[in-house]
C-alpha positions as a printed Julia matrix, in Angstrom:
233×3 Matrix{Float64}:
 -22.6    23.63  -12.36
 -23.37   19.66  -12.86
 -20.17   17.71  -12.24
 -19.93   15.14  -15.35
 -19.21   11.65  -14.28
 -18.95    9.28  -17.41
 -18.22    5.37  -16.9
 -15.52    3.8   -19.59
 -16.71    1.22  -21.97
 -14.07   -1.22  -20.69
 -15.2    -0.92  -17.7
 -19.02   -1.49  -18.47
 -17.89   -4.52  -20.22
 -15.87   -5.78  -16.85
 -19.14   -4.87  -14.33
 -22.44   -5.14  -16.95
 -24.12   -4.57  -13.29
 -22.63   -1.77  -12.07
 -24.73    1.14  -10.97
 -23.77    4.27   -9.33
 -26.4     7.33   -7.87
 -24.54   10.65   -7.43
 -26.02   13.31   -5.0
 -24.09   16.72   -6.13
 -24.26   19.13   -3.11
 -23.74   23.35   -3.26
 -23.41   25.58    0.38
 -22.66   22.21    2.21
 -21.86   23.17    5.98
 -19.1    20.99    7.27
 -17.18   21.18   10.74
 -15.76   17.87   13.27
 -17.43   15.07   14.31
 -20.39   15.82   16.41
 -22.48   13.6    19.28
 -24.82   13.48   16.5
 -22.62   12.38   13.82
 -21.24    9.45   16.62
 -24.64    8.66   16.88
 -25.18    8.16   13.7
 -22.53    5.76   13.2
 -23.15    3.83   15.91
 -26.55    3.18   14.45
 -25.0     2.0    11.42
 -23.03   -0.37   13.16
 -26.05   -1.56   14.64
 -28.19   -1.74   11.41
 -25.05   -3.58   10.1
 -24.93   -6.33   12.72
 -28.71   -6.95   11.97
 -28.45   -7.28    8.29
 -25.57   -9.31    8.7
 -26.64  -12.2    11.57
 -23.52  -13.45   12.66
 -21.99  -13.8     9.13
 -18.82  -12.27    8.26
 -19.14   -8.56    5.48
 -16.91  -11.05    2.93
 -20.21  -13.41    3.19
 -22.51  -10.91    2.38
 -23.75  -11.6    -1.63
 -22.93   -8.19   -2.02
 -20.04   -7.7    -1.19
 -19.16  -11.58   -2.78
 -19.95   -9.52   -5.88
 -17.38   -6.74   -5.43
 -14.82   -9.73   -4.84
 -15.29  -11.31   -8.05
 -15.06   -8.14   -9.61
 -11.81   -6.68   -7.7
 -10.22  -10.17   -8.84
 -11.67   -9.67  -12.21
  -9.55   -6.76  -12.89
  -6.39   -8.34  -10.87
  -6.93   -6.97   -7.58
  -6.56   -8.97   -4.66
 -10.28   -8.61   -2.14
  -8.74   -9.86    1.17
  -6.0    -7.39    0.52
  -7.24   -4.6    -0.65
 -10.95   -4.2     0.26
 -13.85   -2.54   -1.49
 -14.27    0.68    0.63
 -17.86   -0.76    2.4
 -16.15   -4.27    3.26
 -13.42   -1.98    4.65
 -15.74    0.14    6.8
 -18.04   -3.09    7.9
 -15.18   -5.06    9.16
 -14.2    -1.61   11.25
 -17.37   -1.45   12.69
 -17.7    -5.13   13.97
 -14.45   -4.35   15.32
 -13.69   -3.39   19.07
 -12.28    0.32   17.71
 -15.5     0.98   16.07
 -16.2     3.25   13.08
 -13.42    5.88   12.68
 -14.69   10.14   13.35
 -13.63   11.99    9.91
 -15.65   15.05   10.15
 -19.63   15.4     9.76
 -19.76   14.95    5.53
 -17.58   11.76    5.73
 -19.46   10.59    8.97
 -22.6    11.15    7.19
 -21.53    8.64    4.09
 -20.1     6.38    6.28
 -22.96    5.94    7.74
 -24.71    5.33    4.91
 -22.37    2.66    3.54
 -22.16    0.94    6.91
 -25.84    1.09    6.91
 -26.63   -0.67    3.66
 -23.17   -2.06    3.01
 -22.45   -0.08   -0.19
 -19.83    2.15   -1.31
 -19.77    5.47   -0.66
 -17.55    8.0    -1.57
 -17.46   11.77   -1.26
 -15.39   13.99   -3.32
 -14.98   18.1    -2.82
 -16.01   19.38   -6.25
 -13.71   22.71   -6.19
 -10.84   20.34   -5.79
 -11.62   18.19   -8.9
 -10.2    18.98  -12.12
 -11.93   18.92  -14.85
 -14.87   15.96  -14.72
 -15.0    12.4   -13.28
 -14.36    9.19  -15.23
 -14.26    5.6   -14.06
 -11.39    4.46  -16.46
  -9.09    1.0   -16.15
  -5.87    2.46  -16.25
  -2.61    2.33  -18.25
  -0.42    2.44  -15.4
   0.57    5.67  -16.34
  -1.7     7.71  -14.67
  -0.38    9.96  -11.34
  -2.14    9.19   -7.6
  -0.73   11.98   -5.26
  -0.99   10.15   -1.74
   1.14   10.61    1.38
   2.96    7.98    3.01
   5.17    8.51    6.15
   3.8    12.34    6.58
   5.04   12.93    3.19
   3.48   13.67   -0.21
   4.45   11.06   -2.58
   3.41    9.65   -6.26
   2.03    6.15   -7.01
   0.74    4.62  -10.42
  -1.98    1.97  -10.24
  -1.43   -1.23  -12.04
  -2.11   -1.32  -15.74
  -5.75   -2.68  -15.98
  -6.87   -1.09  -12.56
  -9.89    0.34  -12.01
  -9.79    3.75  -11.27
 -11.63    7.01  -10.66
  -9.51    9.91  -12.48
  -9.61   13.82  -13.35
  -8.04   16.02  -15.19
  -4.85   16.09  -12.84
  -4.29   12.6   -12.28
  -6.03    9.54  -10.13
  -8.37   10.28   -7.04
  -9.59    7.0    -6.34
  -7.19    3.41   -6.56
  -8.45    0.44   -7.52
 -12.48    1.59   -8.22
 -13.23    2.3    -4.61
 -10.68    1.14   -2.34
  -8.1     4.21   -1.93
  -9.21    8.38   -2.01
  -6.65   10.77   -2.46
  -6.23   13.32   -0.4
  -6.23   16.14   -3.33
 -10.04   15.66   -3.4
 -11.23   14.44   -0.06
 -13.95   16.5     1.82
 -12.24   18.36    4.52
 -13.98   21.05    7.14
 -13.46   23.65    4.38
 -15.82   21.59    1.51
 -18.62   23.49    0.69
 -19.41   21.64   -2.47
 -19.53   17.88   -2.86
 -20.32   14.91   -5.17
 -21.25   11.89   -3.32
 -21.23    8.44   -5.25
 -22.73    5.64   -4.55
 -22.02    2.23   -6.01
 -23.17   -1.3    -6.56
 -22.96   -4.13   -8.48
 -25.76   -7.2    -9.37
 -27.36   -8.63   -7.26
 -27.87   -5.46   -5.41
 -31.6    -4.16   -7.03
 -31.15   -0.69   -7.82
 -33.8     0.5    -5.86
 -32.08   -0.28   -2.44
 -29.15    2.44   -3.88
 -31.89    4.62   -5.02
 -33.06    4.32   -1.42
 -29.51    4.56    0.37
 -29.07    7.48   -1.81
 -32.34    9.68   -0.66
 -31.68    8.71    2.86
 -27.84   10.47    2.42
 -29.64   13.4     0.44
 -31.84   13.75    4.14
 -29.0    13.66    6.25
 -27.26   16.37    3.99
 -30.13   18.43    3.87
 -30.49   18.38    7.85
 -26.88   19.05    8.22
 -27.23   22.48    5.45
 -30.57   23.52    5.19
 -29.43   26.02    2.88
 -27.74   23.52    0.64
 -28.65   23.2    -2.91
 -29.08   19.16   -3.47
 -29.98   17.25   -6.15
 -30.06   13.38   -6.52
 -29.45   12.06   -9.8
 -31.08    9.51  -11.7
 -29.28    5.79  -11.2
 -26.95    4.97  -14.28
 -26.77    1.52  -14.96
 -24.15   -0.44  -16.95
 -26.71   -3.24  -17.56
């Protein structure tokens, strides 16, 4: 089964530089965080710190660019960060990077690493395909809030990541849901990763085979596939 992810024209037309590499994953092995998983994190950080000298994630070009586009689309950046601005300014922090489980420590890693974002998504939990949409307002987001299950709408003109059943992912990469999320159960997964100009696509091409590694050391067994970068340009 191949997972079909399809981008909205609107949404082209808001980000002509958007490009996203999925890595769809079968007989994934998941379980807590490990030493190894830590480890990997903490390298991240590390890697992080370098790329950045001393500036702040906000100041990276890269991330500049997801600004411009968050605000393009009436989201406010120092708000509500992009999901690798989010997970950079964590890891420069005294609490460090947070321990999920070893899929979501594995992304993170990945998006600390090379500051893009990364999301994972557990494929027997998504409806229907993917589709990067900007919404109507309409559109259900099952999150919790205060221990309890609870229903949001985005705002009308919101970029969004939606199903079949309703939003998984607020405001193009900011907020998951926890309908799809990878949990110690997952055995299947989509993993996306995303950039905008002036990211070349080759660094996301790399990011993405060094995820597919990690994956592939984590579940031998696993059936993996990378596929090609889709570009908006």
């Amino acid at each position: 089964m191949t997972l079909t992810l399809t981008v909205s024209e609107d949404v082209r037309a808001l980000a002509p530089g958007f490009t996203h590499v999925a890595i769809e994953a079968h007989g994934l092995v998941n379980g807590p965080s490990s030493e190894a998983s830590s480890a990997l994190l903490d390298d991240a950080a590390r890697r992080l710190a370098v790329r950045l000298d001393g500036r702040a994630p906000h100041e990276d070009p890269y991330m500049a660019a997801w600004r411009e586009t968050y605000t393009a689309f009436g989201s406010k950046p120092s708000r509500t960060r992009n999901s690798a601005e989010a997970l950079a300014k964590r890891a420069l922090s005294d609490a460090g990077l947070p321990r999920i489980n070893l899929l979501v420590d594995l992304y993170n890693a990945i998006s600390v690493a090379h500051l893009i974002p990364v999301g994972g998504e557990d494929i027997d939990r998504i409806q229907g395909g993917m589709r990067l949409i900007r919404a109507t307002g309409e559109e259900d987001f099952v999150t919790v809030a205060g221990g309890e299950e609870t229903v949001e709408h985005p705002d009308a003109g919101e970029v969004v990541w939606r199903d079949d059943a309703g939003v998984t992912c607020r405001r193009w990469n900011w907020r998951q849901g926890p309908r799809t999320r990878l949990t110690e159960r997952t055995t299947s997964g989509i993993f996306l990763l995303e950039s905008l100009a002036p990211m070349p696509v080759a660094e996301v091409t790399a990011a993405a085979a060094e995820l597919a590694e990690l994956l592939a050391k984590l579940s031998p067994g696993a059936d993996i596939a990378v596929r090609a970068p889709e570009s908006s340009a």
